[in-house]
Amino acid sequence: MTLTQRDKKHLWHPLTQHKLHPDHLAITKAKGALLFDDQGKEYIDGIASWYTCMYGHCNSYITQKVAAQMQQLDHVVFAGFTHEPAVKLSEALITILPKNQQKLFFSDNGSTSVDVAIKMALQYHFNNGEKRTKIIALEGGFHGDTFGAMSVSGLSVYNGPFEDFFIDVERIPVPNKDNIEEVKNIIEKIIKEHHVAAFIYEPLVQGAAAMKMYASEFLEELLAIAKKNNVLTIADEVMTGFGKTGKNFASEYLYHLPDIICLSKSLTAGLVPMAITSCSQKIYDAFLSDELGKGFFHGHTYSANPIACSAALAGVELLKSDEIQQNIERIILSHKKFDQRIKGHAKVRETRQLGVIYALDLHVAMERYGNLRYQLFNFFMENGVCLRPLGNTIYILPPFVITEDQLEKIYTTIEKALDTF
């Protein structure tokens, strides 16, 4: 039996209607920007495996660091203990995080980093003698699949059966030049009429909403209103973090820095799962008390796993390297050149780019998981390129180590797809 056949016996895949899509391609090896299937065919990983393997698959610098750590300390409970990998990672992250961030709380994945952020925000006000229960979130935002993260997400295709169980959330439109005054009035009205604890947002790029981008100047105005009213600001940088927008974090494009930041995905360079919720000293101080109950009683068994910390630390070291920074600039420039080629195509409605993130919308109505989307995905794979269209949006978010030839193959395959469908 093949791997694909054996897979069907017991495995349940994410974001999959198995009756419609029963087969899953067997990947047996990966290196750099390439994936290899069980038949030896190679595919360029144009989305860095959901934005995780930004320094390339099986990066030898990272795997060597992790292999060494595995011989020293595999895991120890992080309640009551500490260890060198966690301490070194904290020191390294603080040097690249927005300057107001001071404390790091470990969890397991992007969704749990958001859950932690929401709980921090709610308990921050509770510890300070206020009961604030409302969260403000942007329409179309996606923050994860656990209940807290799902509550603040706006993609109903995922949320339908669970909405009766959500925390209290008000959604506001994504601000732009045409609606900014209206959106400001909406958020001010919500804050006036409700006990609002926090405003959560994906800074500048809404990833699961098909890489929808919006300008920092408009987000800035909403953050100013939140700050003025002691509404905590939560930046979900699970997707945008670690260099993808051209800066280490998208929040660096903004004057108003977030109180809390959610991190995961490329945090550990695609090697192992881990997440961090960072916060300012002000947030942390609200939990310091002689009262036990004012502590933050949230914990994960694998919090600050030493192996994951080692992978993350190696990733930060690579991110700060001249080579990776030069690669980021090279990819940004290549995307810009491709944009000049493609934006006038009759089937392209709109293009957009921030850092190494590039997206184009097709002139066609299309469901998020509609048939044409799967036809495009299969076409790309048949041509040796792994891209996962979101609705009528084709996007590229490649590993920082991708070569110019590999990028060009992605570009020409997209052009071929536009001329085919």
Short mmCIF file of C-alpha atoms in Angstrom, two decimals:
data_model
loop_
_atom_site.label_atom_id
_atom_site.label_comp_id
_atom_site.label_asym_id
_atom_site.label_seq_id
_atom_site.Cartn_x
_atom_site.Cartn_y
_atom_site.Cartn_z
CA MET A 1 0.00 0.00 0.00
CA THR A 2 1.16 3.54 -0.70
CA LEU A 3 1.45 6.18 2.01
CA THR A 4 -1.64 7.89 0.60
CA GLN A 5 -3.64 4.65 0.85
CA ARG A 6 -2.42 3.96 4.39
CA ASP A 7 -3.25 7.56 5.33
CA LYS A 8 -6.95 7.00 4.57
CA LYS A 9 -7.29 4.26 7.17
CA HIS A 10 -6.90 6.38 10.30
CA LEU A 11 -6.02 10.01 9.64
CA TRP A 12 -8.29 13.07 9.77
CA HIS A 13 -6.71 16.12 8.09
CA PRO A 14 -7.26 19.80 8.94
CA LEU A 15 -9.56 22.03 6.89
CA THR A 16 -10.67 19.06 4.81
CA GLN A 17 -14.02 17.65 3.72
CA HIS A 18 -12.79 14.10 3.28
CA LYS A 19 -15.74 12.92 1.20
CA LEU A 20 -14.86 15.51 -1.44
CA HIS A 21 -11.08 15.30 -1.07
CA PRO A 22 -10.06 11.83 0.16
CA ASP A 23 -6.49 11.75 -1.19
CA HIS A 24 -3.46 13.43 0.37
CA LEU A 25 -0.09 13.68 -1.35
CA ALA A 26 2.70 11.86 0.46
CA ILE A 27 5.71 14.11 1.10
CA THR A 28 8.81 12.17 2.10
CA LYS A 29 11.57 14.79 2.15
CA ALA A 30 12.13 18.54 2.19
CA LYS A 31 15.17 20.76 1.80
CA GLY A 32 15.52 24.50 1.32
CA ALA A 33 12.49 25.71 -0.64
CA LEU A 34 11.68 22.24 -2.02
CA LEU A 35 9.28 19.45 -1.06
CA PHE A 36 9.66 15.91 -2.48
CA ASP A 37 6.85 13.36 -2.81
CA ASP A 38 7.03 9.58 -2.58
CA GLN A 39 7.54 9.37 -6.35
CA GLY A 40 10.56 11.68 -6.21
CA LYS A 41 8.79 14.66 -7.79
CA GLU A 42 9.82 18.05 -6.39
CA TYR A 43 7.64 21.04 -5.59
CA ILE A 44 8.66 24.60 -4.78
CA ASP A 45 7.13 25.49 -1.43
CA GLY A 46 5.70 28.89 -2.35
CA ILE A 47 3.99 29.39 1.02
CA ALA A 48 6.77 28.11 3.32
CA SER A 49 4.40 25.42 4.60
CA TRP A 50 1.87 27.85 6.06
CA TYR A 51 4.50 30.52 6.72
CA THR A 52 6.63 28.42 9.09
CA CYS A 53 9.79 27.25 7.30
CA MET A 54 11.03 30.75 6.47
CA TYR A 55 14.74 29.79 6.66
CA GLY A 56 14.18 26.76 4.46
CA HIS A 57 13.26 23.17 5.22
CA CYS A 58 15.75 21.15 7.29
CA ASN A 59 18.07 24.13 7.66
CA SER A 60 21.34 22.61 8.83
CA TYR A 61 22.17 25.48 11.19
CA ILE A 62 18.88 24.97 13.03
CA THR A 63 18.90 21.16 13.01
CA GLN A 64 22.45 21.05 14.39
CA LYS A 65 21.50 23.39 17.25
CA VAL A 66 18.44 21.28 18.03
CA ALA A 67 20.35 18.00 17.82
CA ALA A 68 22.88 19.30 20.34
CA GLN A 69 20.10 20.42 22.68
CA MET A 70 18.44 17.00 22.50
CA GLN A 71 21.59 15.50 24.05
CA GLN A 72 21.55 18.00 26.91
CA LEU A 73 17.95 18.55 28.07
CA ASP A 74 14.80 17.31 26.35
CA HIS A 75 12.07 18.71 28.60
CA VAL A 76 11.39 19.89 32.10
CA VAL A 77 8.22 21.38 33.55
CA PHE A 78 8.40 25.19 33.30
CA ALA A 79 6.47 25.80 36.54
CA GLY A 80 9.09 26.16 39.24
CA PHE A 81 12.03 25.52 36.89
CA THR A 82 13.88 27.38 34.17
CA HIS A 83 16.62 26.53 31.67
CA GLU A 84 19.23 28.08 29.41
CA PRO A 85 17.36 27.77 26.07
CA ALA A 86 14.32 29.66 27.40
CA VAL A 87 16.43 32.37 29.03
CA LYS A 88 18.62 32.82 25.94
CA LEU A 89 15.57 32.93 23.69
CA SER A 90 13.93 35.58 25.86
CA GLU A 91 17.08 37.71 25.71
CA ALA A 92 17.28 37.34 21.93
CA LEU A 93 13.59 38.04 21.29
CA ILE A 94 13.53 41.17 23.41
CA THR A 95 16.23 42.66 21.17
CA ILE A 96 13.99 42.36 18.07
CA LEU A 97 10.47 42.75 19.48
CA PRO A 98 8.86 46.21 19.57
CA LYS A 99 10.58 48.17 22.31
CA ASN A 100 7.69 48.13 24.82
CA GLN A 101 7.63 44.33 25.08
CA GLN A 102 9.20 42.95 28.26
CA LYS A 103 7.68 39.60 29.26
CA LEU A 104 7.15 36.32 27.40
CA PHE A 105 4.59 33.62 28.16
CA PHE A 106 4.99 30.27 26.41
CA SER A 107 2.27 28.06 24.95
CA ASP A 108 1.88 25.56 22.09
CA ASN A 109 0.55 27.15 18.87
CA GLY A 110 -0.89 30.29 17.30
CA SER A 111 -4.43 29.69 18.56
CA THR A 112 -3.28 29.19 22.14
CA SER A 113 -1.10 32.30 21.96
CA VAL A 114 -4.29 34.23 21.17
CA ASP A 115 -6.23 32.50 23.97
CA VAL A 116 -3.47 33.50 26.37
CA ALA A 117 -3.61 37.09 25.12
CA ILE A 118 -7.38 37.30 25.59
CA LYS A 119 -7.16 35.84 29.09
CA MET A 120 -4.35 38.26 29.96
CA ALA A 121 -6.47 41.20 28.80
CA LEU A 122 -9.61 40.13 30.65
CA GLN A 123 -7.73 39.37 33.87
CA TYR A 124 -5.67 42.57 33.62
CA HIS A 125 -8.82 44.64 34.07
CA PHE A 126 -10.25 42.21 36.65
CA ASN A 127 -7.09 42.45 38.75
CA ASN A 128 -7.32 46.23 38.54
CA GLY A 129 -10.87 46.21 39.94
CA GLU A 130 -12.80 46.44 36.67
CA LYS A 131 -14.93 43.79 35.01
CA ARG A 132 -14.49 44.34 31.30
CA THR A 133 -15.89 41.54 29.14
CA LYS A 134 -16.11 42.89 25.59
CA ILE A 135 -13.43 42.30 22.92
CA ILE A 136 -13.30 44.33 19.69
CA ALA A 137 -12.03 42.55 16.57
CA LEU A 138 -11.82 43.30 12.85
CA GLU A 139 -14.24 41.82 10.35
CA GLY A 140 -12.64 39.06 8.31
CA GLY A 141 -9.93 38.49 10.89
CA PHE A 142 -8.71 35.00 11.68
CA HIS A 143 -6.95 34.24 14.95
CA GLY A 144 -7.18 30.48 15.33
CA ASP A 145 -9.37 27.48 16.06
CA THR A 146 -9.50 27.21 19.85
CA PHE A 147 -12.59 28.77 21.43
CA GLY A 148 -11.08 32.08 22.48
CA ALA A 149 -9.26 32.54 19.18
CA MET A 150 -12.30 31.40 17.22
CA SER A 151 -14.50 33.86 19.12
CA VAL A 152 -12.52 36.84 17.87
CA SER A 153 -12.26 35.48 14.32
CA GLY A 154 -14.67 36.62 11.66
CA LEU A 155 -14.64 33.75 9.14
CA SER A 156 -18.04 32.12 9.57
CA VAL A 157 -17.11 29.18 7.34
CA TYR A 158 -15.19 27.89 10.37
CA ASN A 159 -17.37 29.19 13.19
CA GLY A 160 -20.95 28.19 12.40
CA PRO A 161 -21.62 25.32 14.86
CA PHE A 162 -19.88 27.05 17.77
CA GLU A 163 -21.06 30.65 17.79
CA ASP A 164 -23.44 30.16 20.73
CA PHE A 165 -20.44 29.41 22.93
CA PHE A 166 -18.23 32.40 22.06
CA ILE A 167 -16.93 35.11 24.35
CA ASP A 168 -18.41 38.60 23.94
CA VAL A 169 -17.05 40.15 20.73
CA GLU A 170 -17.95 43.18 18.61
CA ARG A 171 -16.57 43.24 15.06
CA ILE A 172 -15.72 46.43 13.22
CA PRO A 173 -14.88 46.98 9.53
CA VAL A 174 -11.26 46.98 8.43
CA PRO A 175 -10.34 50.67 8.17
CA ASN A 176 -9.48 52.30 4.86
CA LYS A 177 -9.42 55.79 3.34
CA ASP A 178 -13.12 55.65 2.50
CA ASN A 179 -14.52 54.44 5.81
CA ILE A 180 -12.04 55.57 8.47
CA GLU A 181 -14.30 58.22 10.01
CA GLU A 182 -17.20 55.78 10.13
CA VAL A 183 -15.04 53.07 11.71
CA LYS A 184 -13.69 55.51 14.30
CA ASN A 185 -17.27 56.42 15.23
CA ILE A 186 -18.17 52.74 15.52
CA ILE A 187 -15.27 51.87 17.83
CA GLU A 188 -15.86 54.96 19.98
CA LYS A 189 -19.55 54.04 20.31
CA ILE A 190 -18.72 50.45 21.32
CA ILE A 191 -16.24 51.66 23.93
CA LYS A 192 -18.75 54.17 25.28
CA GLU A 193 -21.61 51.69 25.56
CA HIS A 194 -19.73 48.56 26.69
CA HIS A 195 -17.01 47.48 29.09
CA VAL A 196 -14.30 46.83 26.50
CA ALA A 197 -11.21 44.93 27.59
CA ALA A 198 -9.19 44.73 24.38
CA PHE A 199 -8.93 45.32 20.64
CA ILE A 200 -7.33 42.45 18.70
CA TYR A 201 -6.08 42.79 15.13
CA GLU A 202 -3.74 41.31 12.56
CA PRO A 203 -1.45 44.26 11.86
CA LEU A 204 -1.53 45.38 8.20
CA VAL A 205 -2.20 41.93 6.68
CA GLN A 206 -5.19 39.67 7.36
CA GLY A 207 -3.71 36.35 6.33
CA ALA A 208 -6.63 33.93 6.17
CA ALA A 209 -8.80 36.69 4.67
CA ALA A 210 -6.79 36.17 1.48
CA MET A 211 -3.86 38.40 2.44
CA LYS A 212 -6.09 41.46 2.70
CA MET A 213 -3.86 44.46 3.38
CA TYR A 214 -4.67 47.80 4.95
CA ALA A 215 -2.66 50.92 5.64
CA SER A 216 -0.90 51.58 8.94
CA GLU A 217 -2.21 55.16 9.12
CA PHE A 218 -5.80 53.95 9.51
CA LEU A 219 -4.99 51.25 12.06
CA GLU A 220 -2.99 53.92 13.91
CA GLU A 221 -6.15 55.98 14.46
CA LEU A 222 -8.02 53.01 15.94
CA LEU A 223 -5.12 52.16 18.23
CA ALA A 224 -5.02 55.75 19.46
CA ILE A 225 -8.69 55.53 20.43
CA ALA A 226 -8.10 52.23 22.23
CA LYS A 227 -5.08 53.60 24.13
CA LYS A 228 -7.01 56.71 25.14
CA ASN A 229 -9.72 54.55 26.72
CA ASN A 230 -7.42 52.01 28.44
CA VAL A 231 -8.52 49.32 26.00
CA LEU A 232 -5.60 46.91 25.67
CA THR A 233 -4.29 46.31 22.16
CA ILE A 234 -3.42 42.78 20.99
CA ALA A 235 -1.38 42.36 17.81
CA ASP A 236 -1.75 38.89 16.33
CA GLU A 237 1.62 38.52 14.59
CA VAL A 238 1.40 34.75 14.26
CA MET A 239 1.50 35.11 10.48
CA THR A 240 3.19 38.51 10.03
CA GLY A 241 6.02 38.09 12.53
CA PHE A 242 9.70 37.40 11.88
CA GLY A 243 10.53 39.40 8.79
CA LYS A 244 7.69 38.61 6.40
CA THR A 245 6.49 42.21 6.07
CA GLY A 246 10.00 43.57 5.50
CA LYS A 247 10.41 44.45 9.17
CA ASN A 248 10.88 41.97 12.00
CA PHE A 249 7.26 42.59 13.05
CA ALA A 250 4.41 44.41 11.32
CA SER A 251 3.85 46.39 14.52
CA GLU A 252 7.11 48.21 13.78
CA TYR A 253 5.28 50.12 11.04
CA LEU A 254 3.15 51.73 13.76
CA TYR A 255 3.74 54.45 16.35
CA HIS A 256 1.22 52.96 18.81
CA LEU A 257 2.82 49.71 19.93
CA PRO A 258 0.64 46.80 21.10
CA ASP A 259 0.28 45.91 24.76
CA ILE A 260 0.32 42.21 23.85
CA ILE A 261 1.73 40.32 20.85
CA CYS A 262 0.91 36.77 19.71
CA LEU A 263 3.73 34.77 18.08
CA SER A 264 4.02 31.31 16.55
CA LYS A 265 4.43 29.77 13.06
CA SER A 266 7.97 30.82 11.97
CA LEU A 267 8.93 31.38 15.63
CA THR A 268 10.44 27.88 15.60
CA ALA A 269 11.36 27.92 11.88
CA GLY A 270 8.89 25.14 11.06
CA LEU A 271 10.72 22.55 13.12
CA VAL A 272 8.49 21.99 16.16
CA PRO A 273 5.32 23.56 17.60
CA MET A 274 5.60 26.44 20.06
CA ALA A 275 4.02 29.84 20.70
CA ILE A 276 4.74 32.92 22.75
CA THR A 277 2.48 35.69 23.99
CA SER A 278 4.61 38.72 24.81
CA CYS A 279 3.45 41.74 26.77
CA SER A 280 4.53 45.06 28.23
CA GLN A 281 5.67 45.51 31.80
CA LYS A 282 2.33 47.22 32.56
CA ILE A 283 0.41 44.02 31.78
CA TYR A 284 2.76 41.83 33.80
CA ASP A 285 2.67 44.13 36.82
CA ALA A 286 -1.13 43.81 37.09
CA PHE A 287 -0.64 40.14 38.01
CA LEU A 288 1.92 40.76 40.77
CA SER A 289 0.16 40.51 44.11
CA ASP A 290 0.18 38.91 47.53
CA GLU A 291 -3.15 37.41 46.48
CA LEU A 292 -2.59 34.02 44.85
CA GLY A 293 -5.71 34.38 42.71
CA LYS A 294 -4.30 37.40 40.91
CA GLY A 295 -1.60 35.25 39.33
CA PHE A 296 -1.98 34.06 35.74
CA PHE A 297 -3.02 30.44 36.13
CA HIS A 298 -2.64 29.20 32.60
CA GLY A 299 -0.20 26.47 31.67
CA HIS A 300 0.78 24.00 28.98
CA THR A 301 2.67 20.79 29.65
CA TYR A 302 5.25 21.57 26.98
CA SER A 303 5.62 25.27 27.83
CA ALA A 304 9.11 26.53 26.90
CA ASN A 305 10.20 23.11 25.71
CA PRO A 306 14.03 23.36 25.50
CA ILE A 307 14.18 21.78 22.04
CA ALA A 308 11.62 24.23 20.66
CA CYS A 309 13.42 27.12 22.35
CA SER A 310 16.67 26.03 20.68
CA ALA A 311 15.00 25.98 17.28
CA ALA A 312 13.52 29.43 17.91
CA LEU A 313 16.82 30.87 19.08
CA ALA A 314 18.58 29.56 15.96
CA GLY A 315 15.82 31.10 13.87
CA VAL A 316 16.26 34.51 15.49
CA GLU A 317 20.00 34.31 14.86
CA LEU A 318 19.37 33.58 11.18
CA LEU A 319 16.77 36.35 10.90
CA LYS A 320 19.31 38.87 12.16
CA SER A 321 22.00 37.64 9.77
CA ASP A 322 23.11 39.72 6.79
CA GLU A 323 22.37 36.83 4.44
CA ILE A 324 18.71 36.50 5.41
CA GLN A 325 18.16 40.26 5.49
CA GLN A 326 19.65 40.53 1.99
CA ASN A 327 17.45 37.64 0.84
CA ILE A 328 14.36 39.41 2.15
CA GLU A 329 15.25 42.52 0.15
CA ARG A 330 15.93 40.39 -2.93
CA ILE A 331 12.53 38.68 -2.72
CA ILE A 332 10.77 42.02 -2.19
CA LEU A 333 12.40 43.38 -5.33
CA SER A 334 11.58 40.24 -7.34
CA HIS A 335 7.91 40.47 -6.32
CA LYS A 336 7.84 44.10 -7.42
CA LYS A 337 9.22 43.19 -10.83
CA PHE A 338 6.69 40.37 -11.18
CA ASP A 339 3.92 42.78 -10.22
CA GLN A 340 4.86 45.02 -13.13
CA ARG A 341 4.50 42.00 -15.42
CA ILE A 342 1.20 40.72 -14.12
CA LYS A 343 -0.94 43.57 -12.83
CA GLY A 344 -2.16 44.54 -16.30
CA HIS A 345 -3.35 41.01 -17.14
CA ALA A 346 -7.01 40.87 -18.14
CA LYS A 347 -7.79 38.24 -15.48
CA VAL A 348 -6.10 40.13 -12.63
CA ARG A 349 -8.38 42.48 -10.72
CA GLU A 350 -5.95 43.71 -8.08
CA THR A 351 -2.43 43.08 -6.77
CA ARG A 352 -0.81 43.94 -3.44
CA GLN A 353 2.47 43.40 -1.63
CA LEU A 354 4.00 43.93 1.78
CA GLY A 355 7.49 42.58 2.29
CA VAL A 356 7.77 39.04 0.92
CA ILE A 357 3.98 38.66 0.91
CA TYR A 358 2.51 39.05 -2.58
CA ALA A 359 -1.13 38.53 -3.59
CA LEU A 360 -3.28 38.93 -6.67
CA ASP A 361 -7.07 38.73 -6.98
CA LEU A 362 -8.67 37.13 -10.02
CA HIS A 363 -11.50 38.69 -12.01
CA VAL A 364 -13.81 35.83 -11.10
CA ALA A 365 -16.39 35.11 -8.40
CA MET A 366 -15.19 32.14 -6.41
CA GLU A 367 -16.02 30.44 -3.12
CA ARG A 368 -13.24 30.15 -0.55
CA TYR A 369 -13.13 26.37 -1.01
CA GLY A 370 -14.90 26.26 -4.36
CA ASN A 371 -14.12 23.96 -7.27
CA LEU A 372 -12.00 26.48 -9.20
CA ARG A 373 -9.81 26.97 -6.14
CA TYR A 374 -9.03 23.23 -6.13
CA GLN A 375 -8.47 23.24 -9.89
CA LEU A 376 -5.90 26.01 -9.45
CA PHE A 377 -4.22 24.19 -6.56
CA ASN A 378 -3.97 20.99 -8.60
CA PHE A 379 -2.65 22.91 -11.60
CA PHE A 380 0.09 24.47 -9.53
CA MET A 381 1.06 21.12 -8.02
CA GLU A 382 1.12 19.43 -11.43
CA ASN A 383 3.58 22.14 -12.47
CA GLY A 384 5.79 21.58 -9.43
CA VAL A 385 4.68 24.60 -7.38
CA CYS A 386 2.92 24.46 -4.00
CA LEU A 387 0.51 27.40 -3.72
CA ARG A 388 -2.83 27.36 -1.88
CA PRO A 389 -5.26 29.94 -3.32
CA LEU A 390 -7.67 31.54 -0.87
CA GLY A 391 -10.94 32.10 -2.70
CA ASN A 392 -10.09 34.09 -5.82
CA THR A 393 -6.73 35.15 -4.38
CA ILE A 394 -3.42 33.61 -5.40
CA TYR A 395 -0.63 34.53 -3.00
CA ILE A 396 3.07 33.88 -2.58
CA LEU A 397 4.87 33.82 0.78
CA PRO A 398 8.11 31.97 0.10
CA PRO A 399 10.96 30.88 2.35
CA PHE A 400 13.68 33.51 2.68
CA VAL A 401 16.15 31.08 1.10
CA ILE A 402 14.25 30.64 -2.16
CA THR A 403 16.41 31.15 -5.26
CA GLU A 404 15.68 33.53 -8.12
CA ASP A 405 15.16 30.58 -10.47
CA GLN A 406 12.63 29.06 -8.07
CA LEU A 407 10.81 32.38 -7.73
CA GLU A 408 10.71 32.73 -11.50
CA LYS A 409 9.16 29.28 -11.82
CA ILE A 410 6.42 30.34 -9.37
CA TYR A 411 5.79 33.50 -11.37
CA THR A 412 5.66 31.78 -14.76
CA THR A 413 3.39 29.03 -13.38
CA ILE A 414 0.94 31.67 -12.14
CA GLU A 415 1.05 33.33 -15.57
CA LYS A 416 0.39 29.95 -17.20
CA ALA A 417 -2.56 29.40 -14.86
CA LEU A 418 -4.06 32.77 -15.81
CA ASP A 419 -3.87 31.80 -19.47
CA THR A 420 -5.38 28.35 -18.77
CA PHE A 421 -8.42 29.06 -16.58
#
